[in-house]
Short mmCIF file of C-alpha atoms in Angstrom, two decimals:
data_model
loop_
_atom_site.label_atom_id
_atom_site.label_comp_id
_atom_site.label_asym_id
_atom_site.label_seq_id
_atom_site.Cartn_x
_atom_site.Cartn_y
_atom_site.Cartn_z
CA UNK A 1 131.24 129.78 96.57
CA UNK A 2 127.56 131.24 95.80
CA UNK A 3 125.04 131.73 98.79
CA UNK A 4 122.41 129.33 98.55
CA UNK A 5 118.77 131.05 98.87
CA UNK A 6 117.22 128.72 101.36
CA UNK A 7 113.72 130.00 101.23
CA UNK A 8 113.39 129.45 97.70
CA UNK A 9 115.57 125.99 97.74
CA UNK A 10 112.73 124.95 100.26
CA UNK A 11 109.92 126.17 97.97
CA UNK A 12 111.67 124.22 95.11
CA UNK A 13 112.09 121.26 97.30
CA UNK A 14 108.14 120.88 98.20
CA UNK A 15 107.32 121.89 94.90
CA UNK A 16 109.49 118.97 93.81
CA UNK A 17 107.89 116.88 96.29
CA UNK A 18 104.34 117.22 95.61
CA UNK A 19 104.69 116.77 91.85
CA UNK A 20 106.23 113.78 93.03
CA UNK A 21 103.41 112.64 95.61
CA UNK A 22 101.41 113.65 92.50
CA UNK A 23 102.26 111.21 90.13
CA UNK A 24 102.66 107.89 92.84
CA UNK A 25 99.38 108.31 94.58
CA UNK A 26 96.45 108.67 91.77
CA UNK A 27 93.49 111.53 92.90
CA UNK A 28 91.37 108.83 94.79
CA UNK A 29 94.17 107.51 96.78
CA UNK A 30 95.30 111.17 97.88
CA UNK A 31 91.94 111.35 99.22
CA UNK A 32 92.25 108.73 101.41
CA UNK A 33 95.14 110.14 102.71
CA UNK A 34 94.59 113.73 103.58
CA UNK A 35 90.92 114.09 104.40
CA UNK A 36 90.74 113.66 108.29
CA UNK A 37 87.51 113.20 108.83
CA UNK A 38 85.69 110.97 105.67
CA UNK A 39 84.51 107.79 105.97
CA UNK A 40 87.15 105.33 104.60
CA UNK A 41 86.43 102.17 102.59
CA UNK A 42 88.73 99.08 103.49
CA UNK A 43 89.31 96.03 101.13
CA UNK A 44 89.83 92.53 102.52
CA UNK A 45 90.88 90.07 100.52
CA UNK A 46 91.77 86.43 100.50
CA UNK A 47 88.85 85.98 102.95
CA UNK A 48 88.61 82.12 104.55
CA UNK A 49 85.31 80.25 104.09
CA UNK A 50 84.70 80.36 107.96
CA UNK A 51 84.99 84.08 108.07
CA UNK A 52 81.62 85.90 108.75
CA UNK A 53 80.15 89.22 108.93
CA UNK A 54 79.92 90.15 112.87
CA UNK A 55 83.78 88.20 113.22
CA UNK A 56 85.27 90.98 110.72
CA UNK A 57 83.29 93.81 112.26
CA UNK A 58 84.41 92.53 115.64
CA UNK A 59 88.11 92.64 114.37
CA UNK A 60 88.16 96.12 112.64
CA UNK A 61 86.32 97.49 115.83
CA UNK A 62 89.37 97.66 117.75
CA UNK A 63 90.93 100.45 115.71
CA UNK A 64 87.64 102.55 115.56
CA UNK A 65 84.35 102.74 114.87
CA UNK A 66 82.87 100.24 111.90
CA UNK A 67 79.99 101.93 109.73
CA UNK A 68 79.11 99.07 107.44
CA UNK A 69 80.34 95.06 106.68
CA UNK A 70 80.07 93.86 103.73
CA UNK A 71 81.33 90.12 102.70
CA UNK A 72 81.16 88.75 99.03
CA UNK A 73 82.73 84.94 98.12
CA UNK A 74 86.11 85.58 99.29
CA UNK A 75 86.28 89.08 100.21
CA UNK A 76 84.90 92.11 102.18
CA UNK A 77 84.60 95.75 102.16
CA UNK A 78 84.70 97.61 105.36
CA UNK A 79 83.74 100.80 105.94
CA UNK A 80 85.71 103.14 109.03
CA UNK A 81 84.10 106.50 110.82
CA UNK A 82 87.76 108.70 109.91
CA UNK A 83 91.23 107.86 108.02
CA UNK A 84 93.23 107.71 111.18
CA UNK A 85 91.45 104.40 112.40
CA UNK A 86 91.52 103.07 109.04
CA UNK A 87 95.39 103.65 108.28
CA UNK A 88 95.78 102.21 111.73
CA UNK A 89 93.51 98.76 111.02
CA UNK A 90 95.19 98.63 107.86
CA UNK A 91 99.02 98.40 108.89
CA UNK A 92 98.04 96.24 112.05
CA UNK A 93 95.53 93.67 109.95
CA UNK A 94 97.51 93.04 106.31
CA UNK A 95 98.11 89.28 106.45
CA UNK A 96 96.58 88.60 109.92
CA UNK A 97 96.10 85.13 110.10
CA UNK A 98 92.49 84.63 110.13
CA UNK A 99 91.56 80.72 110.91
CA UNK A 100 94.93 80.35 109.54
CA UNK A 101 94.47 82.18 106.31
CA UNK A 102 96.57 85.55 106.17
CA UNK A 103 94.43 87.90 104.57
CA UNK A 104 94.75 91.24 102.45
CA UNK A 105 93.91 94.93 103.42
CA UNK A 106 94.24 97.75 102.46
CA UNK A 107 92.39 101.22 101.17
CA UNK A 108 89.57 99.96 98.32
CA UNK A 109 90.31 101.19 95.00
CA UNK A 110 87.60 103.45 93.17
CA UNK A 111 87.18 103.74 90.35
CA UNK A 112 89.92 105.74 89.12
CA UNK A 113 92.59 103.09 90.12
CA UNK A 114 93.01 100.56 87.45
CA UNK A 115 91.26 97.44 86.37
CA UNK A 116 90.54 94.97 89.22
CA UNK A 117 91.86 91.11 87.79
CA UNK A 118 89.55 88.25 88.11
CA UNK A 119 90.21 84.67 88.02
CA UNK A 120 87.50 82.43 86.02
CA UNK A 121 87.89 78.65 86.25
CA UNK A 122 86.09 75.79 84.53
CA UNK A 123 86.35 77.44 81.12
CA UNK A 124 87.33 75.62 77.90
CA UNK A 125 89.86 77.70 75.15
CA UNK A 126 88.58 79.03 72.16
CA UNK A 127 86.09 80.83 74.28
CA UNK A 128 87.35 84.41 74.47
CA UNK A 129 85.09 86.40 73.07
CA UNK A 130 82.27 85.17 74.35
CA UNK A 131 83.43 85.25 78.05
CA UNK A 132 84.19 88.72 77.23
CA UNK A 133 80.88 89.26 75.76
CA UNK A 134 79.39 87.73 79.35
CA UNK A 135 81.35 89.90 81.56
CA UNK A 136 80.74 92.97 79.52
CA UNK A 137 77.26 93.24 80.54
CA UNK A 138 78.57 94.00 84.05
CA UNK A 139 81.23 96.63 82.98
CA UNK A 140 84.28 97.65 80.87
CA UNK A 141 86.91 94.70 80.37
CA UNK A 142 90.22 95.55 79.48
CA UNK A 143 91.68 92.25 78.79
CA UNK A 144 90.28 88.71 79.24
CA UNK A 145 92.43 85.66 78.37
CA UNK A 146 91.62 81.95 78.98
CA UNK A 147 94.36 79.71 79.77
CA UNK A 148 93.38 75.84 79.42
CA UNK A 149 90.69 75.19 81.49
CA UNK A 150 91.04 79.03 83.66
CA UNK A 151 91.02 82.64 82.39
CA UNK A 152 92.06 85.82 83.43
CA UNK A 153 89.27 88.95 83.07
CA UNK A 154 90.12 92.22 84.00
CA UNK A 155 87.61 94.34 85.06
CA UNK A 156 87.72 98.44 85.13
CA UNK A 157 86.90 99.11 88.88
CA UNK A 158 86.29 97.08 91.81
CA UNK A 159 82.60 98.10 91.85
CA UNK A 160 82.25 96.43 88.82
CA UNK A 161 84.25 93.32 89.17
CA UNK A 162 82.20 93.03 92.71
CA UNK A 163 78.90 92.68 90.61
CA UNK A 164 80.33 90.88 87.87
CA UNK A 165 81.33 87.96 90.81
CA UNK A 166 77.68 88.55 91.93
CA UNK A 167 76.39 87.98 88.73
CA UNK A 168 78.12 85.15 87.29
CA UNK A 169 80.42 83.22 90.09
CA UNK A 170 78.80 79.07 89.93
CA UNK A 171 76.36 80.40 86.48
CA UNK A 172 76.52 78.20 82.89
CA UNK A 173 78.90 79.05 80.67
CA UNK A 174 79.41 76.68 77.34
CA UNK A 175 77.83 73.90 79.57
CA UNK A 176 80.03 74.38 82.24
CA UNK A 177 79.46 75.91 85.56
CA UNK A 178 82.13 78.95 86.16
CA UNK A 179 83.99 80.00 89.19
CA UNK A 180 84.47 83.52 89.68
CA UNK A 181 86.76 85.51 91.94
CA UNK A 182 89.32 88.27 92.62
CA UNK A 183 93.03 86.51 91.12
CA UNK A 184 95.01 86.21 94.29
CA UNK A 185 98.19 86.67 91.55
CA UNK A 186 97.83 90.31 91.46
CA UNK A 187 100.31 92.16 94.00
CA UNK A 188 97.83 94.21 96.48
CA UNK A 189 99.31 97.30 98.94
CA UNK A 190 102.26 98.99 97.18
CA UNK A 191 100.97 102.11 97.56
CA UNK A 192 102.43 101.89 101.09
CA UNK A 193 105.20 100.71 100.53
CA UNK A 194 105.85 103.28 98.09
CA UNK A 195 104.94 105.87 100.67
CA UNK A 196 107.61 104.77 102.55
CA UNK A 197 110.18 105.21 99.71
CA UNK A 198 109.33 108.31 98.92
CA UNK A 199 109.92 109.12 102.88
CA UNK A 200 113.37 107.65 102.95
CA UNK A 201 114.22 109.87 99.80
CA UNK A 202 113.26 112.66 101.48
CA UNK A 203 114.76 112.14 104.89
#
């Protein structure tokens, strides 16, 4: 039976592992992981109306120090002082019941990381190209779709999508006043969990 070279089977092995780590996590999310000392940028999501500014700076504060708060409609962006506070206010806050609404965080997507979904209501079919015509002037859409009297808009990055809710959430549109926000049917925080897969396979 032939000697295995264990040096070079453990080169081969992290090798291996990194293209894998590679292909998972895009550029922007690898960055959140391995730089130390950065300033990290948190998403929350699925924010309740009562929710304000000082009671989600309050909240994050216990896992480190808070730079900047930022709430808009029905989310937030938080910023952290280093990753290792963030990771931690992260795994301990995803679906904490806030006034008994369990909200999202996780790491913000930039905008390398796929288009952010919107969800418009109070729009009548046959209107497609001119919603995407009206969200345009905020950004690149990928897809927009309007489903009886809703539609779906997809938005390139989160900045984007953020100013596009600024811009046109409760404006006219065909007569009608619009609704804008950030779809709640779009699955949010799988890159953990595939972090975690990727350590089982390992182990």
């Amino acid at each position: 039976m032939p000697k295995t070279n264990a040096p070079l089977y453990v080169l081969h092995m992290t090798i291996s592992l990194v293209r894998m780590v590679s292909l998972i996590f895009p550029p922007s999310h690898q960055a959140f992981y391995n730089t130390a000392s950065r300033m990290v940028k948190i998403f929350i999501g699925n924010l309740p109306r009562e929710a304000d500014k000082d009671e989600i700076q309050v909240l994050f504060s216990q896992y480190g120090a808070v730079t900047e708060c930022a709430i808009v409609k029905n989310f937030a962006f938080v910023h952290m002082d280093d990753r290792k506070s963030a990771t931690k206010a992260i795994r301990s806050l995803h679906l904490y019941k806030l006034h008994g609404t369990a909200i999202n965080v996780e790491a913000s997507r930039g905008k390398n990381q796929g288009a952010v979904k919107l969800h418009v209501t109070n729009v009548e079919k046959g209107n497609d190209d001119e919603l995407r015509t009206l969200f345009e002037e905020y950004g690149t859409v990928s897809e927009c779709a309007i489903v009886k009297n809703f539609a779906f808009v997809h938005m390139d990055n989160s900045d984007e999508a953020m100013d596009a809710i600024k811009g046109l959430d409760n404006v006219e549109f065909q007569g009608k006043r619009i609704h804008v926000q950030i779809s709640k049917s779009r699955p949010r925080f799988k890159y953990f969990k595939i972090c975690v897969l990727v350590t089982a396979v390992v182990s």
